XYZ file of C-alpha atoms in Angstrom:
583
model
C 40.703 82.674 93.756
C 41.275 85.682 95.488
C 43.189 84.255 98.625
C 46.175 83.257 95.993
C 46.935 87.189 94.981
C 48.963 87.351 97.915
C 50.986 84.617 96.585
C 51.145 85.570 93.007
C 53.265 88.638 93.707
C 55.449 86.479 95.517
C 55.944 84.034 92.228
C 56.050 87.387 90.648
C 58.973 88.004 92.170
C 61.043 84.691 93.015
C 60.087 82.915 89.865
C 61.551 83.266 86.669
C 59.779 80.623 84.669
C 56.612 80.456 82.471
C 54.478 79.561 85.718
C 54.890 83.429 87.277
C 53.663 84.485 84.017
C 51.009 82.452 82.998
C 49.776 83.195 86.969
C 50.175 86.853 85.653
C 47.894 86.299 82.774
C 45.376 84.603 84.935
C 45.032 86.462 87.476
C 44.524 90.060 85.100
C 41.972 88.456 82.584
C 40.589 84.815 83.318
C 39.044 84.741 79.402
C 42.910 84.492 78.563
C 43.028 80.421 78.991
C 40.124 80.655 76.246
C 41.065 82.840 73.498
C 43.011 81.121 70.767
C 46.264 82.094 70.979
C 48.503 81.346 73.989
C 52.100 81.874 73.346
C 51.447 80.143 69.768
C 49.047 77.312 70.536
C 45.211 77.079 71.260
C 44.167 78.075 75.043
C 41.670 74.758 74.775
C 44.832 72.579 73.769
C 47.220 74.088 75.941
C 44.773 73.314 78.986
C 43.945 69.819 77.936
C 48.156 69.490 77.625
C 48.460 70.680 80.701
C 46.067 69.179 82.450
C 42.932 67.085 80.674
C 40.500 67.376 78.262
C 37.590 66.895 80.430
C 38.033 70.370 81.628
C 37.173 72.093 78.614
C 33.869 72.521 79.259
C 34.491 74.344 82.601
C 33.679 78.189 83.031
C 36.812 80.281 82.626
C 36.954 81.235 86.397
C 36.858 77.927 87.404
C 39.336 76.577 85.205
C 41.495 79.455 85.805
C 41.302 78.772 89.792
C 41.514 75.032 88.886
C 45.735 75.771 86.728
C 46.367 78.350 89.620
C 45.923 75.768 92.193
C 47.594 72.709 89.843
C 50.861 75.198 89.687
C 51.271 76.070 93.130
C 51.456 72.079 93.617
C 54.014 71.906 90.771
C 55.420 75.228 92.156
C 55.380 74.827 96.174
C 54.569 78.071 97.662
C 58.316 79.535 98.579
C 59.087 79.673 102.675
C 59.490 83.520 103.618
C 62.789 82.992 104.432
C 63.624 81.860 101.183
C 61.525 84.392 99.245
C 63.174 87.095 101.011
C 66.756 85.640 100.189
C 65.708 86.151 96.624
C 64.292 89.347 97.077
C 67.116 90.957 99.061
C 66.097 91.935 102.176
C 63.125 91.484 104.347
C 60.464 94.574 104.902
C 62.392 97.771 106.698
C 59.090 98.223 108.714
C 59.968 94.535 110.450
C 61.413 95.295 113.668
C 64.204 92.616 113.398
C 65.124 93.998 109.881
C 68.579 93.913 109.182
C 69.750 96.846 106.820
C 70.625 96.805 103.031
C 73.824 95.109 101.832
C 74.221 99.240 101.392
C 73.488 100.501 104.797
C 76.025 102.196 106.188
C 76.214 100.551 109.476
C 75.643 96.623 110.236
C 72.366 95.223 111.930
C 73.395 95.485 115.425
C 73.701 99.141 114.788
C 70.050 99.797 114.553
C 70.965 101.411 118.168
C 68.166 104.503 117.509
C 64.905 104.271 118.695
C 61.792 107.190 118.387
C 62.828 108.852 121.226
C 66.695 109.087 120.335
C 65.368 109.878 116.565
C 63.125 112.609 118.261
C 66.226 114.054 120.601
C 68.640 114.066 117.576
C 65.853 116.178 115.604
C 65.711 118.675 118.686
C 69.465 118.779 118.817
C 69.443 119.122 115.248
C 67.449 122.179 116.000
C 69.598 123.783 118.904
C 66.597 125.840 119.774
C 68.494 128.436 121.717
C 71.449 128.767 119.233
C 69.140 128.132 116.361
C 66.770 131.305 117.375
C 69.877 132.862 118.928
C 72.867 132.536 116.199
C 71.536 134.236 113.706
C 68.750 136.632 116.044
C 70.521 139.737 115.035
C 68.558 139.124 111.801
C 65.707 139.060 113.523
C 66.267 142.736 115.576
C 67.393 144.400 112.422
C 63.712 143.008 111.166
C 61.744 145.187 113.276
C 62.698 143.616 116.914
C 60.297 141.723 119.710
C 57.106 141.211 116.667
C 59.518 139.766 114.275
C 60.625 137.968 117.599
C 58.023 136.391 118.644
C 54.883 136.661 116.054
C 57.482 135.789 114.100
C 58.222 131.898 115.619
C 54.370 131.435 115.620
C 53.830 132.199 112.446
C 57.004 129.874 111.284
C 56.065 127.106 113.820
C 52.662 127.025 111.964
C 54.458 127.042 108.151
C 56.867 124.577 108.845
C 54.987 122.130 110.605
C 53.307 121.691 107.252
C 56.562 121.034 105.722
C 57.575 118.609 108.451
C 54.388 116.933 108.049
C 54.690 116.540 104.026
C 57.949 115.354 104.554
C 56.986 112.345 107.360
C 54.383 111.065 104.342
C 56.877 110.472 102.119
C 59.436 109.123 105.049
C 57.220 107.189 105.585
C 55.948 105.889 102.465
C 60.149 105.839 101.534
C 62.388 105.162 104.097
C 65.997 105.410 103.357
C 69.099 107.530 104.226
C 68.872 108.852 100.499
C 65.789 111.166 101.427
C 64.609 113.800 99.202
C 66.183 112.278 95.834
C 64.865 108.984 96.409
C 61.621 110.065 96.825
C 61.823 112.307 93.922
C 63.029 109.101 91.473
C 60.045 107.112 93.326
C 57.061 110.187 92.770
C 58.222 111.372 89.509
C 55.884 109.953 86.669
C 58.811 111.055 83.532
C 62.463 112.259 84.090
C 63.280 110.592 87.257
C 66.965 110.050 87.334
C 67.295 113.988 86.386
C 64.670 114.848 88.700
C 66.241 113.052 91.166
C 70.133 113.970 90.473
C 68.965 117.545 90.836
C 66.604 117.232 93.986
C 69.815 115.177 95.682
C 72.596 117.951 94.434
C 69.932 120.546 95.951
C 69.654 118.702 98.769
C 73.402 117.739 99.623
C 73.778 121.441 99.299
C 71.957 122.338 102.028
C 73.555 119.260 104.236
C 76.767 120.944 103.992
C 75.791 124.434 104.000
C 73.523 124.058 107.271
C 75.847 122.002 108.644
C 78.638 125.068 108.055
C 76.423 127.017 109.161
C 76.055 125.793 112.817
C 80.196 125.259 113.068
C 80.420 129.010 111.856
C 78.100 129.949 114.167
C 79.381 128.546 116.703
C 83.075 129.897 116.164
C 81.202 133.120 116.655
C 79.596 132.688 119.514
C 83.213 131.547 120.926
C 84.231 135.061 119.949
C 81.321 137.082 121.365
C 82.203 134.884 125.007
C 85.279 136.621 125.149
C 84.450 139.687 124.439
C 82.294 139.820 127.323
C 85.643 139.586 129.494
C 87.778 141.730 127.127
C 85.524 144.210 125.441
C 87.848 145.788 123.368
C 88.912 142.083 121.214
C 87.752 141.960 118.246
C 88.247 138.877 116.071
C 89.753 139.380 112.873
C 88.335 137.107 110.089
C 91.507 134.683 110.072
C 90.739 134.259 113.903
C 87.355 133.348 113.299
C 87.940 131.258 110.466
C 90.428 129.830 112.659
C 88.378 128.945 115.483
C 86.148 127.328 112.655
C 88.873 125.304 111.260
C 89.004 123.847 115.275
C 85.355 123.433 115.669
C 85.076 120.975 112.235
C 87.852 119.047 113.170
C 87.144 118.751 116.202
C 83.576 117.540 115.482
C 85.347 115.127 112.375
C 87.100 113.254 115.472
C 83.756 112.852 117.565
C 81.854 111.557 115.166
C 84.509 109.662 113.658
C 85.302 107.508 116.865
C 82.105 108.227 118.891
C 79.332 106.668 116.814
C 78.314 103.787 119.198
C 78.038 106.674 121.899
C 75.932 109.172 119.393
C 72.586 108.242 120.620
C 73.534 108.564 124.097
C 74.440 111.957 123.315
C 71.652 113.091 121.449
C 69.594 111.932 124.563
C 72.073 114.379 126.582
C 71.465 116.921 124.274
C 67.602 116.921 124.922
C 68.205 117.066 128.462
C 70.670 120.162 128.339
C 68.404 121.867 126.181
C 65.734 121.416 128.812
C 66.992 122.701 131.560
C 68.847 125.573 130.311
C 65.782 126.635 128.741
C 65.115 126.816 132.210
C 68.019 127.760 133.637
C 67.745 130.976 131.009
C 63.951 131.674 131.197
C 64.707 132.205 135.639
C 68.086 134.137 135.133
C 66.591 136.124 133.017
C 63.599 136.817 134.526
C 64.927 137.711 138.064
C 67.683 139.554 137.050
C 66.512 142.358 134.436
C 69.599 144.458 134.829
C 67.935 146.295 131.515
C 64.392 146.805 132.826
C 60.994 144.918 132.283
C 59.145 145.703 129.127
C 55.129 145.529 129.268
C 53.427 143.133 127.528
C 52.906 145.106 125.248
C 56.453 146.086 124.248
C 57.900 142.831 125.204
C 55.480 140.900 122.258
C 54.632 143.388 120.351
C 57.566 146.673 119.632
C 58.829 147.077 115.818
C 60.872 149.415 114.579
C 61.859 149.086 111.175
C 64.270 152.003 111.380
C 67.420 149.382 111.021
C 67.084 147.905 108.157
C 66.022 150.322 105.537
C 63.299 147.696 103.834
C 60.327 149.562 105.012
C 57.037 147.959 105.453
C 58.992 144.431 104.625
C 61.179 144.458 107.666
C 58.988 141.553 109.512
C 59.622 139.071 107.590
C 63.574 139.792 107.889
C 63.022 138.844 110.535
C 61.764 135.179 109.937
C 65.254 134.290 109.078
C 66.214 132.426 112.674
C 62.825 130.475 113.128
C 62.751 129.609 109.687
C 66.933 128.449 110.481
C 66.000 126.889 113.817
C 63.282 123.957 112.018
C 65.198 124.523 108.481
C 66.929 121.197 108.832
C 63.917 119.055 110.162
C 64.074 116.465 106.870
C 68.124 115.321 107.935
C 66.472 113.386 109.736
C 65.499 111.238 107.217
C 68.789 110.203 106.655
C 69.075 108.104 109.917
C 66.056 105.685 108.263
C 68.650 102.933 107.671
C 70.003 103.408 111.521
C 66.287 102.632 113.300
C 64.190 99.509 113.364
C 60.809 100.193 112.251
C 61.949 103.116 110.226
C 58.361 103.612 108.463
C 56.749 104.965 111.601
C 59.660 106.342 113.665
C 61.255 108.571 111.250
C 58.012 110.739 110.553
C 56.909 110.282 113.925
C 60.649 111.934 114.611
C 59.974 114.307 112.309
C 56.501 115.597 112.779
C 57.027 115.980 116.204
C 60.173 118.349 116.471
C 59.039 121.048 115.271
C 55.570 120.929 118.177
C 58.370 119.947 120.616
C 60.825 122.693 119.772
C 58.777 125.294 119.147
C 56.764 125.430 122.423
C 60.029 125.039 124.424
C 61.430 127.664 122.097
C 58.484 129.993 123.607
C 59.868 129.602 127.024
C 63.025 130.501 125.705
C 62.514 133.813 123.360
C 59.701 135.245 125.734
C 61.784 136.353 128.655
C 64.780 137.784 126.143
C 61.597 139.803 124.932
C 60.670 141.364 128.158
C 64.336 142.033 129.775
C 66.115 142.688 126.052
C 68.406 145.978 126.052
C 67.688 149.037 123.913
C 67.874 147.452 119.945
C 70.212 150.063 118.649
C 73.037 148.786 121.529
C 72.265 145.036 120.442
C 72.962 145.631 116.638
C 76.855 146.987 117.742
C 77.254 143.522 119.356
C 80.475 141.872 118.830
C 80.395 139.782 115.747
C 77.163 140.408 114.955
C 75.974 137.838 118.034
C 73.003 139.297 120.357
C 73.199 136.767 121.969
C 75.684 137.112 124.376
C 76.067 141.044 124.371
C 72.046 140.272 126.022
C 73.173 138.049 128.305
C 75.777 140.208 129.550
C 73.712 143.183 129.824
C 70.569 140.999 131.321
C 72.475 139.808 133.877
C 74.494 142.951 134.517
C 77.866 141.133 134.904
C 80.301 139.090 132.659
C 80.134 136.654 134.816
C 76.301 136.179 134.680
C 76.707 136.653 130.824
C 79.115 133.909 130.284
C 77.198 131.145 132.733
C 73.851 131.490 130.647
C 75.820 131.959 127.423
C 78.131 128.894 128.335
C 74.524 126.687 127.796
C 74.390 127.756 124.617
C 77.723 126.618 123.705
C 77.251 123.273 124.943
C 73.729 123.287 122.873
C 75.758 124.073 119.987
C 78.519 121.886 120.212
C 75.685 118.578 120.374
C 73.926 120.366 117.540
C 77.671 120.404 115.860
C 77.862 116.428 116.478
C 74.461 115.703 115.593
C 74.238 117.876 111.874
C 77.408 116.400 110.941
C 76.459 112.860 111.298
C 72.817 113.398 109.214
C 75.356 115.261 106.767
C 77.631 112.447 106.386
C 75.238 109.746 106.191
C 73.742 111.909 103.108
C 76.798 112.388 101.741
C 77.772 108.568 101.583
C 74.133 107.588 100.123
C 74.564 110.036 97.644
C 78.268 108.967 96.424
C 76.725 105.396 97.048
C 74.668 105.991 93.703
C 77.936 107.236 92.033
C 76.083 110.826 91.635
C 79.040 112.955 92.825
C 82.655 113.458 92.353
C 84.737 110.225 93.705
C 81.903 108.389 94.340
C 83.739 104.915 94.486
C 86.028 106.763 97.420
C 83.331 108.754 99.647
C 80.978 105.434 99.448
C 83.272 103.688 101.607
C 82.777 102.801 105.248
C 85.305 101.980 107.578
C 84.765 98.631 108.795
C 87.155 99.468 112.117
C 84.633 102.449 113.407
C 81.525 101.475 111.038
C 81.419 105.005 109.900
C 81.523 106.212 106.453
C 84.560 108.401 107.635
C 85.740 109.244 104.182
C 81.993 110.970 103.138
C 82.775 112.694 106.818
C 86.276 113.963 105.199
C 83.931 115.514 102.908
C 81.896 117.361 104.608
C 84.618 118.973 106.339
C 86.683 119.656 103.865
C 83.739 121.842 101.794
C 82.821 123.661 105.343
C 86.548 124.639 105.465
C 86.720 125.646 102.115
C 83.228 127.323 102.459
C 84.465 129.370 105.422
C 87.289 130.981 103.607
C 84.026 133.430 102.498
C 84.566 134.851 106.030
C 87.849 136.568 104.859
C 86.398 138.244 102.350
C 82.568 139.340 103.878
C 81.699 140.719 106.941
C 78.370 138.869 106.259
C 79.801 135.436 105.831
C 77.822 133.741 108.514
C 74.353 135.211 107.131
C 74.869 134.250 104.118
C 75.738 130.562 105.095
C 72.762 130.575 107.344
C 70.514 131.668 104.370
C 71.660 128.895 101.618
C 71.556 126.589 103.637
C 67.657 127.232 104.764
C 67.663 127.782 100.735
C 68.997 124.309 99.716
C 67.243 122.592 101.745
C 63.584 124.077 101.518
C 63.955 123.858 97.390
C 64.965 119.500 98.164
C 62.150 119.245 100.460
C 59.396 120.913 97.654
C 60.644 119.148 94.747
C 59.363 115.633 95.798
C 56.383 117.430 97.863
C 55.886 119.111 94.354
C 55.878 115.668 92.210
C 53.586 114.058 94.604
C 51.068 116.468 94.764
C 50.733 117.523 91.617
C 52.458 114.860 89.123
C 51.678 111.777 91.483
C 47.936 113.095 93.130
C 49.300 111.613 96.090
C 48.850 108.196 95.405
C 52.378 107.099 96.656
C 52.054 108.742 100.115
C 48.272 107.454 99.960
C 50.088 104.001 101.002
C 52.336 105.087 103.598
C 51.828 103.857 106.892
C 52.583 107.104 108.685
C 50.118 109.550 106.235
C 47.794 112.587 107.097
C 44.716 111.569 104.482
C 43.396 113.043 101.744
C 42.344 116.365 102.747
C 44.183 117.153 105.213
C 47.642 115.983 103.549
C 46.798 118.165 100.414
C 46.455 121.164 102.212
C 49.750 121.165 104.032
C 51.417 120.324 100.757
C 49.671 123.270 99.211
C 51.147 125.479 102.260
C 54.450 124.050 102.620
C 55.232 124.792 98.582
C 54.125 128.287 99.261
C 55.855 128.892 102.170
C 58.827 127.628 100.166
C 58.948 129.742 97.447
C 58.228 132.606 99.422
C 61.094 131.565 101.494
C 63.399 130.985 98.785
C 63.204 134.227 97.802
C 63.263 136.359 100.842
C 66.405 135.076 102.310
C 68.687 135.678 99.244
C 67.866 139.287 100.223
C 70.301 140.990 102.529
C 69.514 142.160 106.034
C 69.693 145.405 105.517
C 70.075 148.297 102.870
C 72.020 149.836 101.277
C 74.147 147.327 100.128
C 77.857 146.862 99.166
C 80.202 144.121 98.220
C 81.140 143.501 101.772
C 77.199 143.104 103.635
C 75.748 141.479 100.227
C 74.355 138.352 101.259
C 76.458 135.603 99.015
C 73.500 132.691 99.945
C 72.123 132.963 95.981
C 75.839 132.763 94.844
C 76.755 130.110 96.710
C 73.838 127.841 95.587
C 73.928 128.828 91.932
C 77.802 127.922 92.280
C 77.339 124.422 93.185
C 74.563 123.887 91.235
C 76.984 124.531 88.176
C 79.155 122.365 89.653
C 76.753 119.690 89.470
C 75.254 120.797 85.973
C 78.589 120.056 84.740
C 79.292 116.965 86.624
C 75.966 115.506 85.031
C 76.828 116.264 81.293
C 80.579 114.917 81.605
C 80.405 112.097 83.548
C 76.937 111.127 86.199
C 74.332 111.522 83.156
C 76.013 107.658 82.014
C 76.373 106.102 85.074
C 73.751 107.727 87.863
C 70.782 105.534 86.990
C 68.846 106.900 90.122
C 68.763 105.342 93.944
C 68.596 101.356 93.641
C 64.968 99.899 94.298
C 66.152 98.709 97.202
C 67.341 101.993 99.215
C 63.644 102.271 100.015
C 62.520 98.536 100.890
């Protein structure tokens, strides 16, 4: 009998008569066709009904095995085709799977393979801008240590992360992410379990996503400062330049979807070589001198920040940004064939990838970096360029290596913003967030869901208005957005480990087994909370209204938001993700 269980999941699921039940009741206790009650007559008559009396005297395997067989020939066994029809859509792990009647983008769409899924991860990460944006943080935490020990020891924590995370893309793929894997892992209190983890999570898709268009606006600054050392941009300039940046990256990835892939590709390749480009400059010029080893790998000085024997892990704050956003990702599953192994593939690979061409990158700023107290005066609070500058001895030099960076930034721009809208739309998809019905559209003319891209600008531009008010703005954006989306990533790590036992990711194609799987679960939550808390601190003490790092506020803020937008309205109509987000 055990060659039809295949087939009684199917009638499970296609048939809605009394032959997928009784098939039900067979199949879980064979005794049933004997005991004396079967939905109100006697198990012996029914069967001699049913089929004849001369099987009464059968075992109760065999006669069960002998109805199973007499229904599939009253009930032919469905064609695929036609099961699936009923179903809704064929498995996502098919390679000719067509998306949901939800997907944001139509089956001939499915234009991203590993390697494009792998590149936008890496662009995602911006390695040079990622480390170098916000690397002031890391010389005000203690200098070349926090530097480089520093990316090690973050390489090693969130590659635990990355690989919790490609379980349950794996085991769950679907642009929702985080929140649908919370609803699926959550024994009790999944649609507020998973309201939350998706609020948290959309959070830190905007936020990190500001982040890298802030950042960039002030690495536009620090360029021309190289040329003009006495400009100084005032924070309407910068927000300014912002306000350019997002709209400008609204139009690209409004009109430029079909061409996103090839870009992300691009992107890899840029990175590449001016990794190299960077690592020889660098090395050859030296305008500032040639540390030791020594020095280059291993000098802290925790005279900056006034935190004492906690300055290192300051520091931590631009590896922990550069691999912060490695689960966005996740949001392209409904974009790539074969989703179930690609996307965690994708995503357990970037951060091996990145980090090891990272190395090539931060090493030689280690050995040729200027004096630390000239680097914390640098325009804007950007190292970046001010060590370019003084590297190469020349604006000139300074504003070739630094013009690299830019262009790493402005893919990393394109790339965030996509993942960011794509979350957005799944989110207002499952009517979890103000105008839902509006931001869940997709424009059928670009196949982009441009209004959930309207969105996300909008909230970066009204996020950046911080800027006029803190000198710390960009910080503090950095830091809530690492924030947000380390708390979305543990909450469904969380559930599975401890709630689930890891039964769900147990299944998943793309898993890391038993032992191995529960101890980077164990170290990712840790590394999360720990985290969490250390970059709501600020950079340096003492501390006023103006340098107070916002990142907490910010969070709490929109979390209020949501709080309220769940008892007034989303706690009667957000059900959860639909079932089939993750077929």
């Amino acid at each position: 009998m055990g060659h039809n269980i295949f087939w009684l999941k199917i009638y499970g699921l296609v048939c809605s008569d009394a032959a997928s039940n009784l098939l039900g009741l067979i199949f879980s206790n064979p005794d049933y066709l004997l005991h004396d009650d079967l939905n109100g007559r006697h198990g012996r008559d029914f069967v001699s009904s049913t089929c004849c009396s001369r099987l009464n005297h059968l075992p109760a395997q065999e006669l069960a095995s002998y109805v199973v067989n007499l229904l599939f020939e009253k009930y032919p066994v469905p064609r695929v085709s036609d099961t699936f029809s009923k179903m809704g859509n064929p498995p996502i792990d098919d390679e000719k799977a067509t998306p949901s009647p939800t997907s944001p983008i139509d089956s001939n769409e499915r234009n991203r393979s590993l390697f494009t899924l792998l590149f936008q991860s890496l662009a995602i990460a911006a390695i040079p801008y990622g480390e170098g944006g916000p690397l002031i943080s890391a010389i005000y935490g203690g200098g070349q240590l926090s530097i480089f020990v520093g990316w090690i020891v973050v390489l090693i924590l969130d590659e635990c992360v990355a690989l919790s995370l490609s379980e349950l893309a794996s085991r769950y793929p679907t642009s929702a992410g985080p929140y649908y894997w919370s609803f699926q892992v959550a024994k009790r209190h999944k649609t507020i379990l998973s309201f939350i983890t998706g609020w948290v999570w959309l959070i830190g898709n905007w936020t990190i996503t500001l982040s890298v268009n802030f950042g960039f606006a002030s690495l536009i600054s620090a360029t021309i400062a190289m040329y003009h050392p006495d400009f100084v941009a005032s924070s309407w300039q910068l927000t300014l330049i912002f306000y350019a940046i997002c709209l400008l990256t609204f139009v690209i990835c409004t009109f430029g979807n079909r061409f996103l892939p090839m870009v992300d590709t691009i992107c890899a390749a840029w990175t590449a070589i001016s990794i190299l480009i960077i690592l020889i400059a660098l090395s050859v010029s030296a305008k500032e001198g040639r540390h030791s080893a020594d020095y280059a790998l291993g000098n802290y000085d925790t005279s900056f920040s006034g935190w004492g024997g906690f300055t290192f892990f300051i520091g931590l704050l631009p590896a922990a940004y550069t691999f912060s956003a490695i689960g966005m990702i996740s949001s392209m599953a409904e974009e790539v064939s074969n989703p179930t192994v690609k996307v965690p593939k994708a995503i357990a690979l970037c951060v091996p990838v990145g980090g090891t061409a990272g190395l090539f990158f931060i090493i030689p700023i280690c050995v040729t970096m200027p004096p630390l107290a000239d680097i914390i005066g640098a325009p804007n609070a950007q190292a970046i360029p001010y060590i370019f500058h003084m590297v190469m001895g020349s604006p000139g030099g300074g504003l070739g290596l630094t013009f690299l960076v830019l262009g790493i930034t402005m893919f990393c721009s394109i790339s965030i913003t996509v993942a960011a809208s794509r979350c957005t739309w799944a989110f207002a998809r499952d009517q979890a967030i103000p105008g839902s019905r509006i931001f869940s559209i997709v424009n059928k003319s670009v196949n982009v869901p441009v209004n959930a891209l309207i969105l996300v600008t909008l909230v970066q531009m009204l996020l950046g208005l911080i800027n006029l008010g803190s000198s710390s703005a960009f910080t503090a954006f950095v830091s809530v957005g690492v924030m947000a989306l380390s708390i979305s990533y543990a909450i469904p790590i969380g559930l599975s480990l401890l709630w689930n036992r890891r039964k769900e990711v147990s299944h998943a194609r793309w898993n890391c087994g038993s032992m191995i799987g529960t101890t980077v679960n164990v170290v990712a939550l840790v590394w999360i909370a720990f985290e969490v808390v250390l970059f709501s601190m600020p950079t340096a003490l003492p501390v006023t209204e103006v340098t107070m790092n916002y990142a907490s506020v910010v969070l709490v803020g929109f979390m209020t938001i949501a709080a309220i937008w769940y008892g007034v309205y989303a706690r009667r109509v957000y059900k959860g993700p639909p079932a089939s987000d993750g077929l």
